[in-house]
mmCIF file of C-alpha atoms and ligand atoms in Angstrom:
data_model
loop_
_atom_site.group_PDB
_atom_site.id
_atom_site.type_symbol
_atom_site.label_atom_id
_atom_site.label_comp_id
_atom_site.label_asym_id
_atom_site.label_seq_id
_atom_site.Cartn_x
_atom_site.Cartn_y
_atom_site.Cartn_z
ATOM 1 C CA MET A 17 102.676 125.501 87.318
ATOM 2 C CA ASP A 18 103.997 128.989 88.748
ATOM 3 C CA LEU A 19 104.061 128.114 92.453
ATOM 4 C CA SER A 20 106.588 129.625 94.870
ATOM 5 C CA ILE A 21 107.556 128.223 97.796
ATOM 6 C CA LYS A 22 108.761 129.868 101.234
ATOM 7 C CA LYS A 23 109.529 127.348 104.142
ATOM 8 C CA ALA A 24 108.927 128.190 107.727
ATOM 9 C CA ASP A 25 112.017 128.897 109.960
ATOM 10 C CA HIS A 26 110.794 126.835 112.610
ATOM 11 C CA LEU A 27 108.456 123.882 112.635
ATOM 12 C CA ASN A 28 105.775 123.315 115.469
ATOM 13 C CA PRO A 29 105.944 120.069 117.272
ATOM 14 C CA LEU A 30 103.335 117.602 116.292
ATOM 15 C CA PRO A 31 100.195 116.955 118.576
ATOM 16 C CA ASP A 32 99.469 114.151 120.589
ATOM 17 C CA GLU A 33 97.247 111.983 118.075
ATOM 18 C CA SER A 34 95.157 110.356 120.968
ATOM 19 C CA CYS A 35 93.511 113.717 121.902
ATOM 20 C CA LEU A 36 93.044 115.529 118.395
ATOM 21 C CA ALA A 37 90.012 117.446 118.369
ATOM 22 C CA PHE A 38 88.462 119.355 115.265
ATOM 23 C CA GLY A 39 89.851 122.378 113.763
ATOM 24 C CA THR A 40 91.988 123.820 116.833
ATOM 25 C CA LEU A 41 95.663 122.970 115.361
ATOM 26 C CA PHE A 42 96.985 124.192 112.181
ATOM 27 C CA THR A 43 99.980 123.045 110.249
ATOM 28 C CA ASP A 44 103.386 125.288 109.611
ATOM 29 C CA HIS A 45 102.424 126.284 106.069
ATOM 30 C CA MET A 46 99.579 127.408 103.950
ATOM 31 C CA LEU A 47 98.713 127.996 100.351
ATOM 32 C CA ASN A 48 97.799 131.560 99.120
ATOM 33 C CA MET A 49 96.813 133.267 95.812
ATOM 34 C CA ASP A 50 95.588 136.725 95.100
ATOM 35 C CA TYR A 51 93.289 137.989 92.471
ATOM 36 C CA ASN A 52 92.900 141.268 90.973
ATOM 37 C CA GLN A 53 91.153 142.482 87.631
ATOM 38 C CA LYS A 54 94.409 143.104 85.802
ATOM 39 C CA LYS A 55 96.338 140.228 86.571
ATOM 40 C CA GLY A 56 93.514 137.600 87.438
ATOM 41 C CA TRP A 57 94.450 135.082 89.912
ATOM 42 C CA HIS A 58 97.987 135.255 90.397
ATOM 43 C CA ASN A 59 100.988 134.908 92.959
ATOM 44 C CA LEU A 60 100.344 131.286 93.927
ATOM 45 C CA ARG A 61 102.573 130.530 96.740
ATOM 46 C CA ILE A 62 103.116 128.127 99.759
ATOM 47 C CA GLU A 63 104.373 130.347 102.691
ATOM 48 C CA PRO A 64 104.523 129.947 106.563
ATOM 49 C CA TYR A 65 101.100 129.767 108.325
ATOM 50 C CA GLN A 66 100.257 133.275 109.053
ATOM 51 C CA PRO A 67 97.285 135.796 110.037
ATOM 52 C CA ILE A 68 95.940 137.600 107.106
ATOM 53 C CA VAL A 69 96.064 141.198 107.896
ATOM 54 C CA MET A 70 93.292 143.456 106.789
ATOM 55 C CA ASP A 71 91.939 146.766 106.528
ATOM 56 C CA PRO A 72 88.906 147.151 108.983
ATOM 57 C CA ALA A 73 86.807 148.109 105.640
ATOM 58 C CA THR A 74 87.866 144.645 103.965
ATOM 59 C CA MET A 75 84.400 143.805 102.197
ATOM 60 C CA VAL A 76 84.213 140.290 103.479
ATOM 61 C CA LEU A 77 84.051 141.360 107.098
ATOM 62 C CA HIS A 78 80.904 143.590 106.155
ATOM 63 C CA TYR A 79 78.992 141.729 103.558
ATOM 64 C CA GLY A 80 80.438 138.126 103.745
ATOM 65 C CA GLN A 81 81.334 137.390 100.477
ATOM 66 C CA ALA A 82 82.998 134.408 101.347
ATOM 67 C CA ILE A 83 83.134 130.742 100.143
ATOM 68 C CA PHE A 84 84.884 127.468 101.371
ATOM 69 C CA GLU A 85 85.311 123.762 101.290
ATOM 70 C CA GLY A 86 86.080 120.933 103.310
ATOM 71 C CA LEU A 87 87.974 117.609 102.369
ATOM 72 C CA LYS A 88 90.289 115.413 103.890
ATOM 73 C CA ALA A 89 93.841 113.531 103.314
ATOM 74 C CA PHE A 90 94.409 110.317 105.030
ATOM 75 C CA ARG A 91 97.466 108.260 105.897
ATOM 76 C CA SER A 92 97.009 104.892 104.311
ATOM 77 C CA GLY A 93 98.285 101.471 105.801
ATOM 78 C CA THR A 94 101.042 101.562 103.478
ATOM 79 C CA ASP A 95 102.314 105.104 104.441
ATOM 80 C CA GLU A 96 100.823 106.579 101.313
ATOM 81 C CA ILE A 97 98.997 109.995 101.717
ATOM 82 C CA VAL A 98 95.641 110.157 99.696
ATOM 83 C CA LEU A 99 92.806 112.475 99.152
ATOM 84 C CA PHE A 100 89.198 111.604 99.006
ATOM 85 C CA ARG A 101 87.388 112.687 95.988
ATOM 86 C CA PRO A 102 89.273 116.291 95.792
ATOM 87 C CA GLN A 103 88.249 117.257 92.203
ATOM 88 C CA GLU A 104 84.477 117.338 93.434
ATOM 89 C CA ASN A 105 85.618 119.821 96.215
ATOM 90 C CA PHE A 106 87.279 122.209 93.880
ATOM 91 C CA ALA A 107 84.309 121.734 91.391
ATOM 92 C CA ARG A 108 81.798 122.812 94.169
ATOM 93 C CA LEU A 109 84.048 125.586 95.085
ATOM 94 C CA ASN A 110 83.844 127.118 91.645
ATOM 95 C CA ARG A 111 79.875 126.435 91.895
ATOM 96 C CA SER A 112 80.111 128.635 94.986
ATOM 97 C CA ALA A 113 82.385 131.249 93.287
ATOM 98 C CA ARG A 114 79.831 131.782 90.647
ATOM 99 C CA ARG A 115 76.743 131.965 92.676
ATOM 100 C CA MET A 116 78.717 134.390 94.977
ATOM 101 C CA CYS A 117 80.143 136.652 92.057
ATOM 102 C CA ILE A 118 83.573 135.361 93.008
ATOM 103 C CA PRO A 119 86.017 134.662 89.898
ATOM 104 C CA GLU A 120 86.627 130.917 89.381
ATOM 105 C CA ILE A 121 90.054 129.268 89.948
ATOM 106 C CA ASP A 122 91.825 126.836 87.991
ATOM 107 C CA GLU A 123 90.702 123.665 89.525
ATOM 108 C CA GLU A 124 93.451 121.282 88.359
ATOM 109 C CA GLN A 125 96.200 124.127 89.370
ATOM 110 C CA ALA A 126 94.441 124.531 92.703
ATOM 111 C CA LEU A 127 94.761 120.383 93.336
ATOM 112 C CA CYS A 128 98.420 120.403 91.906
ATOM 113 C CA ALA A 129 99.168 123.158 94.592
ATOM 114 C CA LEU A 130 97.358 121.521 97.300
ATOM 115 C CA LYS A 131 99.363 118.202 96.522
ATOM 116 C CA GLU A 132 102.679 120.130 96.756
ATOM 117 C CA LEU A 133 101.384 121.758 100.160
ATOM 118 C CA LEU A 134 100.546 118.245 101.333
ATOM 119 C CA ARG A 135 104.027 116.963 100.444
ATOM 120 C CA ILE A 136 105.621 119.763 102.342
ATOM 121 C CA GLU A 137 103.353 119.098 105.482
ATOM 122 C CA SER A 138 103.067 115.377 105.137
ATOM 123 C CA ARG A 139 104.459 114.720 108.733
ATOM 124 C CA TRP A 140 101.016 116.489 109.812
ATOM 125 C CA VAL A 141 98.808 113.632 108.506
ATOM 126 C CA PRO A 142 98.236 111.458 111.538
ATOM 127 C CA SER A 143 98.168 107.722 111.289
ATOM 128 C CA THR A 144 95.948 106.798 114.383
ATOM 129 C CA ALA A 145 92.560 105.285 113.579
ATOM 130 C CA GLY A 146 89.637 107.770 112.949
ATOM 131 C CA THR A 147 92.297 110.638 112.610
ATOM 132 C CA SER A 148 93.031 112.775 109.245
ATOM 133 C CA LEU A 149 94.404 116.017 107.841
ATOM 134 C CA TYR A 150 91.396 118.608 107.187
ATOM 135 C CA ILE A 151 91.718 120.627 104.440
ATOM 136 C CA ARG A 152 90.064 123.873 104.364
ATOM 137 C CA PRO A 153 90.276 125.956 100.999
ATOM 138 C CA THR A 154 88.592 129.388 101.174
ATOM 139 C CA ILE A 155 88.041 132.517 99.231
ATOM 140 C CA ILE A 156 87.375 135.885 100.747
ATOM 141 C CA ALA A 157 86.822 139.349 99.018
ATOM 142 C CA THR A 158 89.348 141.806 99.889
ATOM 143 C CA ASP A 159 88.543 144.995 98.601
ATOM 144 C CA PRO A 160 88.584 147.866 101.525
ATOM 145 C CA TYR A 161 85.392 149.415 100.370
ATOM 146 C CA LEU A 162 81.998 149.745 102.260
ATOM 147 C CA GLY A 163 79.775 150.273 99.091
ATOM 148 C CA LEU A 164 77.766 147.154 98.680
ATOM 149 C CA GLY A 165 79.005 145.311 95.649
ATOM 150 C CA VAL A 166 81.097 142.891 94.199
ATOM 151 C CA SER A 167 84.485 142.975 95.525
ATOM 152 C CA ASN A 168 87.485 143.552 92.738
ATOM 153 C CA THR A 169 90.064 141.455 94.789
ATOM 154 C CA TYR A 170 90.097 138.104 96.531
ATOM 155 C CA ARG A 171 92.387 136.139 98.387
ATOM 156 C CA PHE A 172 92.262 132.170 97.919
ATOM 157 C CA PHE A 173 94.031 130.280 100.773
ATOM 158 C CA ILE A 174 94.251 126.808 101.915
ATOM 159 C CA ILE A 175 94.724 125.869 105.595
ATOM 160 C CA LEU A 176 95.512 122.430 106.923
ATOM 161 C CA CYS A 177 94.478 121.040 110.725
ATOM 162 C CA PRO A 178 95.060 117.505 111.929
ATOM 163 C CA VAL A 179 91.530 116.320 113.422
ATOM 164 C CA GLY A 180 89.928 113.515 115.208
ATOM 165 C CA ALA A 181 86.274 112.975 115.392
ATOM 166 C CA TYR A 182 83.997 116.049 114.607
ATOM 167 C CA TYR A 183 81.390 115.553 117.124
ATOM 168 C CA LYS A 184 82.403 114.983 121.014
ATOM 169 C CA GLU A 185 80.156 111.902 120.579
ATOM 170 C CA GLY A 186 82.653 110.250 118.179
ATOM 171 C CA PHE A 187 80.853 107.402 116.436
ATOM 172 C CA ASP A 188 78.177 107.297 119.378
ATOM 173 C CA PRO A 189 74.880 108.284 118.144
ATOM 174 C CA VAL A 190 74.081 112.022 118.215
ATOM 175 C CA ARG A 191 70.727 113.898 119.114
ATOM 176 C CA ILE A 192 69.309 116.292 116.803
ATOM 177 C CA TRP A 193 66.445 118.716 117.092
ATOM 178 C CA VAL A 194 64.067 119.687 114.554
ATOM 179 C CA THR A 195 63.491 123.421 114.469
ATOM 180 C CA GLU A 196 60.122 124.761 113.157
ATOM 181 C CA LYS A 197 60.860 128.359 113.969
ATOM 182 C CA TYR A 198 63.821 129.071 111.862
ATOM 183 C CA VAL A 199 64.791 128.113 108.233
ATOM 184 C CA ARG A 200 68.453 127.693 107.132
ATOM 185 C CA ALA A 201 67.547 128.219 103.221
ATOM 186 C CA VAL A 202 65.006 128.913 100.512
ATOM 187 C CA PRO A 203 64.837 128.072 97.082
ATOM 188 C CA GLY A 204 66.753 130.578 94.997
ATOM 189 C CA GLY A 205 68.861 131.499 97.837
ATOM 190 C CA VAL A 206 72.391 130.415 98.698
ATOM 191 C CA GLY A 207 71.704 127.139 100.674
ATOM 192 C CA GLU A 208 73.250 124.825 97.928
ATOM 193 C CA VAL A 209 76.688 126.716 97.965
ATOM 194 C CA LYS A 210 79.139 126.669 100.753
ATOM 195 C CA THR A 211 79.263 130.339 101.656
ATOM 196 C CA ALA A 212 80.172 131.473 105.198
ATOM 197 C CA GLY A 213 76.792 133.389 105.769
ATOM 198 C CA ASN A 214 74.686 130.018 105.755
ATOM 199 C CA TYR A 215 76.749 128.974 108.684
ATOM 200 C CA ALA A 216 76.321 132.301 110.767
ATOM 201 C CA ALA A 217 72.576 132.110 109.951
ATOM 202 C CA SER A 218 72.343 128.619 111.366
ATOM 203 C CA LEU A 219 73.944 129.621 114.666
ATOM 204 C CA TYR A 220 71.103 130.894 116.721
ATOM 205 C CA ALA A 221 68.961 127.771 116.024
ATOM 206 C CA GLY A 222 72.075 125.578 116.598
ATOM 207 C CA SER A 223 72.389 127.246 120.150
ATOM 208 C CA ASP A 224 68.766 126.728 120.845
ATOM 209 C CA ALA A 225 69.476 123.170 120.174
ATOM 210 C CA LYS A 226 72.539 122.786 122.265
ATOM 211 C CA ALA A 227 70.704 124.558 125.171
ATOM 212 C CA ASN A 228 68.284 121.882 125.243
ATOM 213 C CA GLY A 229 70.851 119.122 125.046
ATOM 214 C CA TYR A 230 70.903 118.430 121.323
ATOM 215 C CA THR A 231 73.812 118.221 119.227
ATOM 216 C CA GLN A 232 72.454 120.062 115.844
ATOM 217 C CA VAL A 233 69.502 121.224 114.166
ATOM 218 C CA LEU A 234 67.604 119.311 111.433
ATOM 219 C CA TRP A 235 66.272 121.853 109.244
ATOM 220 C CA LEU A 236 62.911 121.752 107.269
ATOM 221 C CA ASP A 237 62.394 123.550 104.040
ATOM 222 C CA GLY A 238 62.166 127.429 104.328
ATOM 223 C CA VAL A 239 58.787 127.596 102.693
ATOM 224 C CA GLU A 240 56.129 124.909 104.136
ATOM 225 C CA ARG A 241 58.383 123.986 107.017
ATOM 226 C CA LYS A 242 57.330 120.262 106.141
ATOM 227 C CA TYR A 243 60.031 118.683 104.220
ATOM 228 C CA ILE A 244 63.565 117.530 105.567
ATOM 229 C CA GLU A 245 66.439 119.267 104.108
ATOM 230 C CA GLU A 246 69.792 118.723 106.160
ATOM 231 C CA VAL A 247 71.409 118.714 109.520
ATOM 232 C CA GLY A 248 73.794 121.827 110.386
ATOM 233 C CA ALA A 249 76.866 120.429 109.200
ATOM 234 C CA MET A 250 75.784 117.309 107.403
ATOM 235 C CA ASN A 251 73.239 115.487 104.917
ATOM 236 C CA ILE A 252 70.751 113.095 106.310
ATOM 237 C CA PHE A 253 69.463 109.590 105.377
ATOM 238 C CA PHE A 254 66.487 107.635 106.887
ATOM 239 C CA VAL A 255 66.171 103.937 106.643
ATOM 240 C CA ILE A 256 62.185 103.504 106.268
ATOM 241 C CA ASP A 257 60.816 100.034 105.904
ATOM 242 C CA GLY A 258 64.092 98.685 104.447
ATOM 243 C CA GLU A 259 64.548 101.527 101.890
ATOM 244 C CA ILE A 260 67.501 104.137 102.322
ATOM 245 C CA VAL A 261 66.218 107.554 101.447
ATOM 246 C CA THR A 262 67.696 111.097 101.370
ATOM 247 C CA PRO A 263 66.059 114.413 100.723
ATOM 248 C CA LYS A 264 66.589 115.192 97.019
ATOM 249 C CA LEU A 265 68.692 118.195 96.010
ATOM 250 C CA SER A 266 66.157 120.934 96.273
ATOM 251 C CA GLY A 267 68.393 124.078 95.503
ATOM 252 C CA SER A 268 68.592 124.997 99.267
ATOM 253 C CA ILE A 269 70.637 121.784 100.454
ATOM 254 C CA LEU A 270 74.395 121.521 100.208
ATOM 255 C CA PRO A 271 75.008 118.783 97.661
ATOM 256 C CA GLY A 272 77.227 116.719 99.895
ATOM 257 C CA ILE A 273 80.243 114.777 98.348
ATOM 258 C CA THR A 274 79.746 112.075 101.237
ATOM 259 C CA ARG A 275 76.134 112.029 100.357
ATOM 260 C CA ASP A 276 76.741 111.249 96.847
ATOM 261 C CA SER A 277 79.338 108.519 97.958
ATOM 262 C CA VAL A 278 76.630 106.839 100.160
ATOM 263 C CA ILE A 279 74.315 106.889 97.344
ATOM 264 C CA GLN A 280 76.712 105.633 94.948
ATOM 265 C CA LEU A 281 77.613 102.710 97.310
ATOM 266 C CA ALA A 282 74.114 101.780 98.030
ATOM 267 C CA ARG A 283 73.522 101.674 94.250
ATOM 268 C CA LYS A 284 76.653 99.472 93.784
ATOM 269 C CA TRP A 285 75.498 97.054 96.554
ATOM 270 C CA ASP A 286 71.991 97.127 94.775
ATOM 271 C CA VAL A 287 70.481 98.258 97.911
ATOM 272 C CA PRO A 288 67.167 100.241 97.418
ATOM 273 C CA VAL A 289 68.013 103.952 98.043
ATOM 274 C CA ALA A 290 65.989 107.112 96.978
ATOM 275 C CA GLU A 291 66.508 110.632 96.595
ATOM 276 C CA ARG A 292 62.913 112.481 97.131
ATOM 277 C CA ARG A 293 61.144 114.690 99.249
ATOM 278 C CA ILE A 294 60.509 113.323 103.155
ATOM 279 C CA SER A 295 58.230 115.143 105.229
ATOM 280 C CA ILE A 296 58.892 115.322 108.767
ATOM 281 C CA ASP A 297 55.213 113.886 109.215
ATOM 282 C CA GLU A 298 56.505 110.759 107.231
ATOM 283 C CA VAL A 299 59.090 110.368 109.571
ATOM 284 C CA VAL A 300 56.879 110.671 112.759
ATOM 285 C CA SER A 301 54.459 107.925 111.273
ATOM 286 C CA ALA A 302 57.410 105.684 110.233
ATOM 287 C CA HIS A 303 58.622 105.923 113.848
ATOM 288 C CA GLU A 304 55.273 105.229 115.148
ATOM 289 C CA SER A 305 54.595 102.385 113.038
ATOM 290 C CA GLY A 306 57.923 100.847 113.660
ATOM 291 C CA LYS A 307 59.287 101.397 110.216
ATOM 292 C CA LEU A 308 61.875 104.006 110.958
ATOM 293 C CA GLY A 309 64.866 101.632 111.174
ATOM 294 C CA GLU A 310 67.821 104.172 111.219
ATOM 295 C CA VAL A 311 68.881 107.463 110.756
ATOM 296 C CA PHE A 312 72.257 109.041 109.989
ATOM 297 C CA GLY A 313 74.197 112.165 108.831
ATOM 298 C CA SER A 314 77.085 112.311 106.242
ATOM 299 C CA GLY A 315 79.986 114.890 105.764
ATOM 300 C CA THR A 316 83.501 115.275 105.401
ATOM 301 C CA ALA A 317 83.824 116.245 108.899
ATOM 302 C CA ALA A 318 81.227 114.129 110.469
ATOM 303 C CA VAL A 319 81.737 110.880 108.317
ATOM 304 C CA ILE A 320 78.752 108.868 108.724
ATOM 305 C CA SER A 321 77.248 110.003 111.913
ATOM 306 C CA PRO A 322 74.350 108.018 113.506
ATOM 307 C CA VAL A 323 71.388 109.490 115.038
ATOM 308 C CA GLY A 324 70.207 108.411 118.300
ATOM 309 C CA GLU A 325 67.369 110.550 118.984
ATOM 310 C CA ILE A 326 65.070 113.298 117.005
ATOM 311 C CA ARG A 327 63.136 115.875 118.764
ATOM 312 C CA TYR A 328 60.346 117.166 116.922
ATOM 313 C CA LYS A 329 58.037 119.644 118.799
ATOM 314 C CA GLU A 330 57.041 117.904 122.007
ATOM 315 C CA LYS A 331 57.951 114.525 120.819
ATOM 316 C CA SER A 332 61.144 112.792 121.319
ATOM 317 C CA MET A 333 61.799 109.805 118.999
ATOM 318 C CA SER A 334 64.570 107.169 120.013
ATOM 319 C CA ILE A 335 66.162 105.854 116.869
ATOM 320 C CA ALA A 336 67.387 102.245 116.765
ATOM 321 C CA GLY A 337 67.075 102.211 120.472
ATOM 322 C CA GLY A 338 69.827 105.057 120.429
ATOM 323 C CA LYS A 339 72.450 102.637 119.201
ATOM 324 C CA VAL A 340 74.421 102.614 115.689
ATOM 325 C CA GLY A 341 72.530 100.800 113.454
ATOM 326 C CA PRO A 342 73.558 98.292 110.783
ATOM 327 C CA TRP A 343 73.464 100.537 107.931
ATOM 328 C CA ALA A 344 75.379 103.482 109.598
ATOM 329 C CA HIS A 345 77.914 100.921 110.477
ATOM 330 C CA ARG A 346 78.088 99.576 106.980
ATOM 331 C CA PHE A 347 78.568 102.758 105.249
ATOM 332 C CA PHE A 348 81.210 104.064 107.893
ATOM 333 C CA ASP A 349 83.244 100.973 107.267
ATOM 334 C CA ALA A 350 82.875 100.921 103.652
ATOM 335 C CA LEU A 351 83.651 104.809 103.162
ATOM 336 C CA THR A 352 86.731 104.634 105.787
ATOM 337 C CA ASP A 353 87.870 101.482 104.265
ATOM 338 C CA ILE A 354 88.194 103.310 100.973
ATOM 339 C CA GLN A 355 89.461 106.683 102.154
ATOM 340 C CA TYR A 356 92.283 104.766 104.328
ATOM 341 C CA GLY A 357 93.276 102.781 101.642
ATOM 342 C CA ARG A 358 92.268 99.335 103.006
ATOM 343 C CA LYS A 359 90.077 98.597 99.987
ATOM 344 C CA PRO A 360 89.809 99.914 96.494
ATOM 345 C CA GLY A 361 87.122 102.319 95.866
ATOM 346 C CA PRO A 362 85.299 103.362 92.420
ATOM 347 C CA ASP A 363 87.433 104.838 90.023
ATOM 348 C CA GLY A 364 88.893 108.459 90.933
ATOM 349 C CA TRP A 365 87.557 108.368 94.399
ATOM 350 C CA VAL A 366 91.067 108.021 95.927
ATOM 351 C CA VAL A 367 93.939 110.450 94.715
ATOM 352 C CA PRO A 368 97.410 109.868 95.858
ATOM 353 C CA LEU A 369 99.816 112.669 95.996
ATOM 354 C CA GLY A 370 101.851 111.170 93.466
HETATM 355 N N1 PLP B 21 75.704 120.052 104.736
HETATM 356 C C1 PLP B 21 76.241 121.135 105.169
HETATM 357 C C2 PLP B 21 75.545 122.366 105.607
HETATM 358 C C3 PLP B 21 77.663 121.193 105.317
HETATM 359 O O1 PLP B 21 78.464 122.116 105.993
HETATM 360 C C4 PLP B 21 78.180 119.926 104.870
HETATM 361 C C5 PLP B 21 79.763 119.811 105.141
HETATM 362 O O2 PLP B 21 80.473 120.114 104.220
HETATM 363 C C6 PLP B 21 77.574 118.876 104.331
HETATM 364 C C7 PLP B 21 76.180 118.864 104.318
HETATM 365 C C8 PLP B 21 78.408 117.485 103.813
HETATM 366 O O3 PLP B 21 78.806 117.824 102.740
HETATM 367 P P1 PLP B 21 80.353 116.865 102.106
HETATM 368 O O4 PLP B 21 79.811 115.495 102.402
HETATM 369 O O5 PLP B 21 80.605 117.394 100.928
HETATM 370 O O6 PLP B 21 81.182 117.040 103.297
HETATM 371 C C1 COI B 22 82.807 119.863 106.239
HETATM 372 O O1 COI B 22 82.297 118.701 106.687
HETATM 373 O O2 COI B 22 84.041 119.737 105.838
HETATM 374 C C2 COI B 22 82.326 121.057 106.668
HETATM 375 O O3 COI B 22 82.377 122.104 105.938
HETATM 376 C C3 COI B 22 81.318 121.431 107.663
HETATM 377 C C4 COI B 22 81.801 122.355 108.821
HETATM 378 C C5 COI B 22 80.612 123.132 109.537
HETATM 379 C C6 COI B 22 83.032 121.662 109.686
#
């Protein structure tokens, strides 16, 4: 692999691991790579963490041709640094790239380069329970051009940040707000890829939810506004009458890697799990009849996040008495045991730096 490395002259002090937030602090180095039509992807390099200087006409700033990923590195009890299902993230990055007319990267090369970056930044992988090193691969369009079209040049970069819990609630249940007024994505749109605009488009409804004391929005489908899709930064699971159900991948939901991991674990345990359409009316009637046992979200940043309350129209539904339910507990423990190397996971899930 052709990878050049330029080390930083000064290294930053490490943070106090007991008060790590999410996404505020970055490590000393970053990975960069450029694309142009003549050379393709080239100049793969690790450099000191630094600003990206841009022409004000840079296309990503105007038309949002940008994609990203989120994955984590963990420090195991034996002091080994491991990644969780990183191949899935690079595969999804390339699916996002195809949809957003961005040239694909070499997934194997990107993973190799990420491992090298992590070796250099290993001191930044925290060891306190519940902490990890969050990894953000990103690709942006860099042509300085105001005509609407596909950029001819791109920058791929990876930055790293030591993180604690994503939500201020930690593992305490979050409150979510079902919006009927706004939609996140529609079939045929870009909801199933990880592109920046999806998140920008979600902010208005998210602020509405926050202003009403809720953590995030639960999105309904964009056509009938009837079927559950996902939450702002995570997929969603319901335990209805003993069965674990999650919305099937409709084309407008992000196919979460944590979602897939939960489904695979449930199948391995022989627990009934279904991917199907779930209407908000079904959730309301399951709540009314006492059959809605639990609700929890899944995501890289959020891990497993129990939901203690769902607000829909004027109705506020308390879930599992506002406490962490047994399934959220079981999946959280099983996932984190695998991620932190306390228990073995299915083949290929845990990838050491080697
Ligand atoms: N849905 C959305 C909109 C997200 O941003 C995320 C986070 O990446 C997820 C779901 C969960 O996906 P994953 O488990 O791959 O992190
Ligand atoms: C992740 O979980 O990795 C995400 O990308 C969600 C993001 C909004 C923090």
